[in-house]
Amino acid sequence: MKVETRWLATGVLLAALVIVAGLGLSLDEAWYGSPARLSGQLPLPGLSHTVRIVRDRNGTPTIKAQNADDAYEALGFVQAQDRFFEMDLLRRAASGRLAALVGPEAAHEDERVRKFRLDATVRTAYARATPRERERLIAFSRGVNAGLRDLPHRPLAYALLGLRPKPWHPWDTYLVIGAMYLELQDPFDHRAENLWAMHRWLPPALYRFLTAPGNRWDAPLMGKAWHVPPPPPASAFDLHKLPPRAFARAVALQKPIRMLPIGRTGLAGSNGFAVAGRLTRTHAALLANDMHLHLVLPPIWYRAQIEFRTRQGQHIRLLGVTLPGVPALVVGTNFHVAWGFTNTEGDWVDLIRVRPQPGHPNRYETPQGIRRMVLHSEQIRVRGGASLRITVRDTIWGPVVGRLPSGILLVSRWVGEDPRGYRINAERALERARNVQQAIRAANRLGIPEQNFVTADRAGNIGWSVAGAIPRRVGHCKPIWPQSWARGQCRWEGYLRPKSYPRVLDPKDGFIWTANQRIVDGSALRLIGDGGYDLGARARQIRNDLKALHPPVTARAMLAIELDDRALYLAHWQKLLIGLLTPAVRRGHPRWTELAQIVAHWRACACTDSVGYRLVWKFRKLVFHAVLRPFDRLVRKHDPHFKNPMRAMAEGPVWWLIRHRPLWLLAPRDPSWQSLLLDQVHRLVQASWRPDSGFRKDTWGRHNRIQIANPIAAGIPILGPWLLDLPQTEIPGDSNMPRVQTHALGASERLVIDLGNPSRSLFELPGGDSGNPASPFYHDEFRAWLLGLPAPLEPGRSRYILLLKPEQSKQPSRIRVRRNDRLIFQ
């Protein structure tokens, strides 16, 4: 055994050496990567005073500076040393320049993104920025480039690609924000296009029923749960009276929606909730936030603590997560106020129908008369392939993003394409906020993708509002589906002022909860719109968990809510399945008897060893498909691109049909609703039962496996995934419960802030702060995240100290590196 192990190790080592040689890497590059400077002293151009950077055992930096510009220059330095390649990916994704880095496979995505010309947008935003905002961006970019210059080697990803990193520009921060716009919103507004297809090809009453925007699961902060409207009667619509050709199977042409290299899953995520101080031991409020995104290694967030003094002498201390590439604290606390984000799922995109003038394809009608489109020629460079050249057609509202068979063009009016959607100057006010009201006013003025902003303060107050720009729609706007703006029927007149934003302050019950559900109703909802809210089951479970807490509420109790994987939303489906498996139905079917026994004792949680949860989950999915299939086919017959935009909210209509069982809304091939449901049980048994193990091996964990990967792993043959990726792991959780976890999406961080006792604040990260695979901080925090172990948010004892000192010379320092590693700005 020892001999075999030695030969195996020798073989692996030889294979690694062959791969390293084949990739043209030096041994230093391959083994050590590009380690960050952790200690010592270094002169930095632009600093006015010495900056002290202390790191703990997790590599979390604490930056201590005399002023904000020095602090954010130092933040740029450490982010570049730990995460420059990830920063570069984000700016390239937003500007449509990924193909120049990774090759032809990204060319199509670049072509789609280039339609919005975000590179031009962010340059305009930078030109319009306030002097103070530009000062911060310049200082940050100076730090980024200094950090990149100081690395002993180029980051491993560039070595694998045979490229050298390009310097950071001040406006590149806005491109990183643009990447988050693309991750969190759909500028092509496929939802509106699909809703319009349903509206065109289904009877009005059936359309209203199938697109019901709410149901009994709703859990808004303002207003009540909505009811599903009744479907049309048999006299108005009957599936049995339609000709057979109406249900002919059409080929579904699915449109690609993946916008970022970090991945776009189509699943809603993120939880943010707060508890008022009157329910805690210290009378200070508590805040919890776990943002659900595609999981990669290194994680998207970068934990840091930043300390500096304002020009007025005020001491600022910030603690939480930053987004590499952005000089700001994204989520965290200034020890007076805490804040967190969840995606609003509001309507931030309008599709506009534009009819070109006959004989003049680039002329169109506007309220001011006939206008000519502006044509932009865009070149897309492709690594290892020929460059592409596309023409972007721009209107006064936005770019042309689609064309209907009738010749009508679709134009996108999107906040993310407007320079006014990019502002971080209000972050200064947020950093200095002393109470909830000040924090909300600052958040309203931020130029970021529109977010639910949950905040809490030391005085015990809690609040909610929207962070980001809210369009001021004027006229008879119907943003649910595309409409013409040619005659002024609808228009955007700038953006709302903060005083007009909806907000919730100190609710009577002492709780605020957001989970991508509808938050408000009435006039407030008309301001935000509906961009596709998530089913309220997760929000409702969080709300009920909060109300079940016994004071005093603690940070650990808040973390327990984030980790709640109970399957409350599936309880009625479990009862339905048990009700179908009657003794008469099971007679002569031993597999059905085994199924009934397992489902009856299903444990009601998305636990990794639960067979019952997996079976109920799969049964619900089969029923959904069977019930909605005839309606989807009616639309897809006319629009092969159609994809049902209401899947998340279909729980209401589907459950109404199962309860009431109207025969006229049953597919003609099914003799009865009971027969349809039993047919799905049969399909469930066929898919899940195995001769050697029955149902026992079909556990939820076997299905819900996660493997957090590094995007460069595929560039290293054979050993890449083994060396750089985390092992595939069974993990609890699902989409309609607080512990959101699928094979691709999950909590990109978990955070609980106790403003009364910050040392009890908690934090979990699915990886580590460093993007260097050779670093001890590469994935050192993953285990605590996986197991839900409470770890402190505050950094631990100092292990490394780095002093950044003002450089005496005005010329940038020249760092000695190997000739083959020289960076382009030396």
Short mmCIF file of N, CA and C in Angstrom, two decimals, residues 644-730:
data_model
loop_
_atom_site.label_atom_id
_atom_site.label_comp_id
_atom_site.label_asym_id
_atom_site.label_seq_id
_atom_site.Cartn_x
_atom_site.Cartn_y
_atom_site.Cartn_z
N ASN A 644 -42.57 30.45 -19.93
CA ASN A 644 -43.54 30.94 -18.94
C ASN A 644 -42.85 31.83 -17.91
N PRO A 645 -43.24 33.12 -17.83
CA PRO A 645 -42.58 34.03 -16.91
C PRO A 645 -43.13 34.00 -15.49
N MET A 646 -44.15 33.18 -15.25
CA MET A 646 -44.83 33.19 -13.95
C MET A 646 -44.58 31.93 -13.14
N ARG A 647 -43.52 31.18 -13.46
CA ARG A 647 -43.28 29.92 -12.75
C ARG A 647 -43.17 30.12 -11.24
N ALA A 648 -42.50 31.19 -10.82
CA ALA A 648 -42.34 31.41 -9.38
C ALA A 648 -43.67 31.66 -8.70
N MET A 649 -44.61 32.33 -9.40
CA MET A 649 -45.90 32.69 -8.81
C MET A 649 -47.01 31.72 -9.23
N ALA A 650 -46.68 30.66 -9.95
CA ALA A 650 -47.71 29.75 -10.46
C ALA A 650 -48.33 28.90 -9.37
N GLU A 651 -47.75 28.92 -8.17
CA GLU A 651 -48.31 28.13 -7.07
C GLU A 651 -49.78 28.44 -6.85
N GLY A 652 -50.15 29.72 -6.92
CA GLY A 652 -51.54 30.10 -6.68
C GLY A 652 -52.50 29.51 -7.70
N PRO A 653 -52.32 29.78 -9.02
CA PRO A 653 -53.22 29.20 -10.02
C PRO A 653 -53.21 27.68 -10.05
N VAL A 654 -52.03 27.06 -9.92
CA VAL A 654 -51.97 25.59 -10.00
C VAL A 654 -52.74 24.98 -8.83
N TRP A 655 -52.55 25.53 -7.64
CA TRP A 655 -53.24 24.95 -6.48
C TRP A 655 -54.75 25.21 -6.57
N TRP A 656 -55.17 26.33 -7.13
CA TRP A 656 -56.60 26.59 -7.32
C TRP A 656 -57.20 25.52 -8.23
N LEU A 657 -56.50 25.19 -9.31
CA LEU A 657 -57.02 24.19 -10.25
C LEU A 657 -57.09 22.82 -9.60
N ILE A 658 -56.12 22.48 -8.77
CA ILE A 658 -56.12 21.16 -8.11
C ILE A 658 -57.26 21.08 -7.09
N ARG A 659 -57.51 22.18 -6.39
CA ARG A 659 -58.59 22.18 -5.39
C ARG A 659 -59.96 22.14 -6.04
N HIS A 660 -60.18 22.94 -7.08
CA HIS A 660 -61.52 23.06 -7.67
C HIS A 660 -61.75 22.11 -8.84
N ARG A 661 -60.69 21.70 -9.50
CA ARG A 661 -60.72 20.68 -10.56
C ARG A 661 -61.77 20.97 -11.64
N PRO A 662 -61.68 22.12 -12.30
CA PRO A 662 -62.63 22.41 -13.39
C PRO A 662 -62.28 21.58 -14.63
N LEU A 663 -63.24 20.80 -15.11
CA LEU A 663 -62.97 19.91 -16.23
C LEU A 663 -62.62 20.67 -17.50
N TRP A 664 -63.15 21.88 -17.67
CA TRP A 664 -62.91 22.64 -18.90
C TRP A 664 -61.47 23.19 -18.98
N LEU A 665 -60.73 23.12 -17.88
CA LEU A 665 -59.34 23.55 -17.89
C LEU A 665 -58.38 22.37 -17.72
N LEU A 666 -58.88 21.20 -18.01
CA LEU A 666 -58.08 19.98 -17.99
C LEU A 666 -57.75 19.60 -19.43
N ALA A 667 -56.52 19.21 -19.69
CA ALA A 667 -56.12 18.83 -21.05
C ALA A 667 -57.00 17.69 -21.55
N PRO A 668 -57.44 17.74 -22.79
CA PRO A 668 -58.37 16.71 -23.32
C PRO A 668 -57.85 15.29 -23.19
N ARG A 669 -56.53 15.12 -23.17
CA ARG A 669 -56.00 13.76 -23.10
C ARG A 669 -56.18 13.13 -21.72
N ASP A 670 -56.48 13.93 -20.70
CA ASP A 670 -56.67 13.42 -19.34
C ASP A 670 -58.15 13.25 -19.05
N PRO A 671 -58.61 12.07 -18.68
CA PRO A 671 -60.04 11.85 -18.44
C PRO A 671 -60.56 12.58 -17.21
N SER A 672 -59.70 12.81 -16.20
CA SER A 672 -60.14 13.49 -14.98
C SER A 672 -58.91 14.07 -14.27
N TRP A 673 -59.18 14.97 -13.33
CA TRP A 673 -58.08 15.52 -12.55
C TRP A 673 -57.43 14.43 -11.68
N GLN A 674 -58.24 13.53 -11.15
CA GLN A 674 -57.69 12.44 -10.36
C GLN A 674 -56.75 11.59 -11.20
N SER A 675 -57.14 11.35 -12.45
CA SER A 675 -56.29 10.57 -13.34
C SER A 675 -54.98 11.31 -13.62
N LEU A 676 -55.04 12.63 -13.83
CA LEU A 676 -53.83 13.41 -14.07
C LEU A 676 -52.88 13.30 -12.88
N LEU A 677 -53.41 13.43 -11.67
CA LEU A 677 -52.56 13.40 -10.48
C LEU A 677 -51.97 12.02 -10.27
N LEU A 678 -52.76 10.97 -10.47
CA LEU A 678 -52.24 9.61 -10.31
C LEU A 678 -51.20 9.29 -11.37
N ASP A 679 -51.36 9.87 -12.54
CA ASP A 679 -50.36 9.68 -13.59
C ASP A 679 -49.02 10.27 -13.15
N GLN A 680 -49.05 11.38 -12.43
CA GLN A 680 -47.80 11.98 -11.94
C GLN A 680 -47.19 11.13 -10.83
N VAL A 681 -48.03 10.48 -10.02
CA VAL A 681 -47.50 9.55 -9.02
C VAL A 681 -46.78 8.39 -9.73
N HIS A 682 -47.39 7.90 -10.80
CA HIS A 682 -46.76 6.82 -11.57
C HIS A 682 -45.41 7.27 -12.12
N ARG A 683 -45.36 8.47 -12.66
CA ARG A 683 -44.10 9.00 -13.18
C ARG A 683 -43.06 9.15 -12.06
N LEU A 684 -43.53 9.57 -10.90
CA LEU A 684 -42.64 9.74 -9.75
C LEU A 684 -42.01 8.41 -9.37
N VAL A 685 -42.81 7.37 -9.30
CA VAL A 685 -42.30 6.04 -8.94
C VAL A 685 -41.30 5.55 -9.99
N GLN A 686 -41.65 5.74 -11.26
CA GLN A 686 -40.75 5.29 -12.33
C GLN A 686 -39.39 5.99 -12.25
N ALA A 687 -39.40 7.27 -11.92
CA ALA A 687 -38.17 8.04 -11.91
C ALA A 687 -37.32 7.82 -10.66
N SER A 688 -37.96 7.39 -9.57
CA SER A 688 -37.24 7.38 -8.28
C SER A 688 -36.94 5.99 -7.73
N TRP A 689 -37.70 5.00 -8.10
CA TRP A 689 -37.54 3.66 -7.50
C TRP A 689 -36.43 2.89 -8.23
N ARG A 690 -35.59 2.20 -7.46
CA ARG A 690 -34.52 1.38 -8.03
C ARG A 690 -34.63 -0.04 -7.49
N PRO A 691 -34.38 -1.05 -8.33
CA PRO A 691 -34.55 -2.45 -7.90
C PRO A 691 -33.69 -2.82 -6.70
N ASP A 692 -32.47 -2.24 -6.61
CA ASP A 692 -31.57 -2.65 -5.55
C ASP A 692 -31.79 -1.91 -4.24
N SER A 693 -32.42 -0.73 -4.30
CA SER A 693 -32.54 0.07 -3.08
C SER A 693 -33.91 0.70 -2.88
N GLY A 694 -34.82 0.45 -3.79
CA GLY A 694 -36.13 1.10 -3.67
C GLY A 694 -35.99 2.60 -3.80
N PHE A 695 -36.57 3.35 -2.85
CA PHE A 695 -36.48 4.81 -2.87
C PHE A 695 -35.35 5.33 -1.98
N ARG A 696 -34.68 4.44 -1.24
CA ARG A 696 -33.81 4.90 -0.16
C ARG A 696 -32.65 5.78 -0.62
N LYS A 697 -32.14 5.54 -1.83
CA LYS A 697 -30.99 6.33 -2.29
C LYS A 697 -31.37 7.66 -2.93
N ASP A 698 -32.66 7.87 -3.13
CA ASP A 698 -33.08 9.12 -3.77
C ASP A 698 -33.25 10.20 -2.70
N THR A 699 -32.15 10.54 -2.04
CA THR A 699 -32.20 11.54 -0.97
C THR A 699 -32.12 12.95 -1.57
N TRP A 700 -32.50 13.93 -0.76
CA TRP A 700 -32.40 15.32 -1.21
C TRP A 700 -30.94 15.71 -1.41
N GLY A 701 -30.05 15.22 -0.54
CA GLY A 701 -28.64 15.56 -0.66
C GLY A 701 -28.03 15.03 -1.94
N ARG A 702 -28.49 13.88 -2.39
CA ARG A 702 -27.97 13.32 -3.64
C ARG A 702 -28.33 14.21 -4.82
N HIS A 703 -29.46 14.86 -4.74
CA HIS A 703 -29.88 15.79 -5.79
C HIS A 703 -29.27 17.18 -5.59
N ASN A 704 -29.25 17.65 -4.34
CA ASN A 704 -28.83 19.02 -4.04
C ASN A 704 -27.36 19.05 -3.65
N ARG A 705 -26.52 18.90 -4.64
CA ARG A 705 -25.08 18.92 -4.42
C ARG A 705 -24.51 20.22 -4.97
N ILE A 706 -23.55 20.73 -4.26
CA ILE A 706 -22.92 21.97 -4.69
C ILE A 706 -21.44 21.75 -4.87
N GLN A 707 -20.90 22.33 -5.93
CA GLN A 707 -19.46 22.33 -6.12
C GLN A 707 -19.06 23.75 -6.49
N ILE A 708 -18.42 24.42 -5.56
CA ILE A 708 -18.02 25.80 -5.78
C ILE A 708 -16.70 25.79 -6.54
N ALA A 709 -16.73 26.36 -7.75
CA ALA A 709 -15.60 26.23 -8.66
C ALA A 709 -14.92 27.57 -8.89
N ASN A 710 -13.65 27.49 -9.21
CA ASN A 710 -12.88 28.65 -9.64
C ASN A 710 -12.97 28.74 -11.16
N PRO A 711 -13.26 29.90 -11.72
CA PRO A 711 -13.45 29.99 -13.18
C PRO A 711 -12.21 29.63 -13.98
N ILE A 712 -11.02 29.66 -13.36
CA ILE A 712 -9.82 29.34 -14.13
C ILE A 712 -9.47 27.86 -14.06
N ALA A 713 -10.22 27.08 -13.27
CA ALA A 713 -9.88 25.66 -13.09
C ALA A 713 -9.90 24.91 -14.42
N ALA A 714 -10.84 25.26 -15.28
CA ALA A 714 -10.94 24.56 -16.56
C ALA A 714 -9.73 24.81 -17.45
N GLY A 715 -8.95 25.85 -17.14
CA GLY A 715 -7.77 26.14 -17.93
C GLY A 715 -6.57 25.29 -17.58
N ILE A 716 -6.67 24.48 -16.54
CA ILE A 716 -5.56 23.61 -16.14
C ILE A 716 -6.00 22.16 -16.40
N PRO A 717 -5.48 21.52 -17.43
CA PRO A 717 -5.93 20.16 -17.76
C PRO A 717 -5.75 19.20 -16.59
N ILE A 718 -6.71 18.35 -16.42
CA ILE A 718 -6.71 17.23 -15.47
C ILE A 718 -6.76 17.70 -14.01
N LEU A 719 -5.75 18.46 -13.59
CA LEU A 719 -5.62 18.78 -12.18
C LEU A 719 -6.35 20.05 -11.77
N GLY A 720 -6.82 20.84 -12.74
CA GLY A 720 -7.42 22.13 -12.40
C GLY A 720 -8.54 22.05 -11.39
N PRO A 721 -9.61 21.32 -11.67
CA PRO A 721 -10.70 21.22 -10.70
C PRO A 721 -10.26 20.61 -9.37
N TRP A 722 -9.34 19.66 -9.42
CA TRP A 722 -8.88 19.00 -8.19
C TRP A 722 -8.11 19.98 -7.30
N LEU A 723 -7.32 20.86 -7.91
CA LEU A 723 -6.49 21.79 -7.15
C LEU A 723 -7.23 23.05 -6.74
N LEU A 724 -8.13 23.54 -7.58
CA LEU A 724 -8.70 24.88 -7.39
C LEU A 724 -10.14 24.89 -6.91
N ASP A 725 -10.92 23.83 -7.20
CA ASP A 725 -12.33 23.82 -6.83
C ASP A 725 -12.54 23.14 -5.49
N LEU A 726 -13.63 23.49 -4.84
CA LEU A 726 -14.02 22.79 -3.62
C LEU A 726 -14.70 21.49 -3.99
N PRO A 727 -14.59 20.45 -3.19
CA PRO A 727 -15.21 19.17 -3.54
C PRO A 727 -16.73 19.26 -3.57
N GLN A 728 -17.32 18.44 -4.42
CA GLN A 728 -18.77 18.39 -4.49
C GLN A 728 -19.34 17.94 -3.15
N THR A 729 -20.33 18.68 -2.66
CA THR A 729 -20.81 18.46 -1.30
C THR A 729 -22.33 18.46 -1.27
N GLU A 730 -22.91 17.49 -0.56
CA GLU A 730 -24.35 17.52 -0.33
C GLU A 730 -24.67 18.63 0.67
#
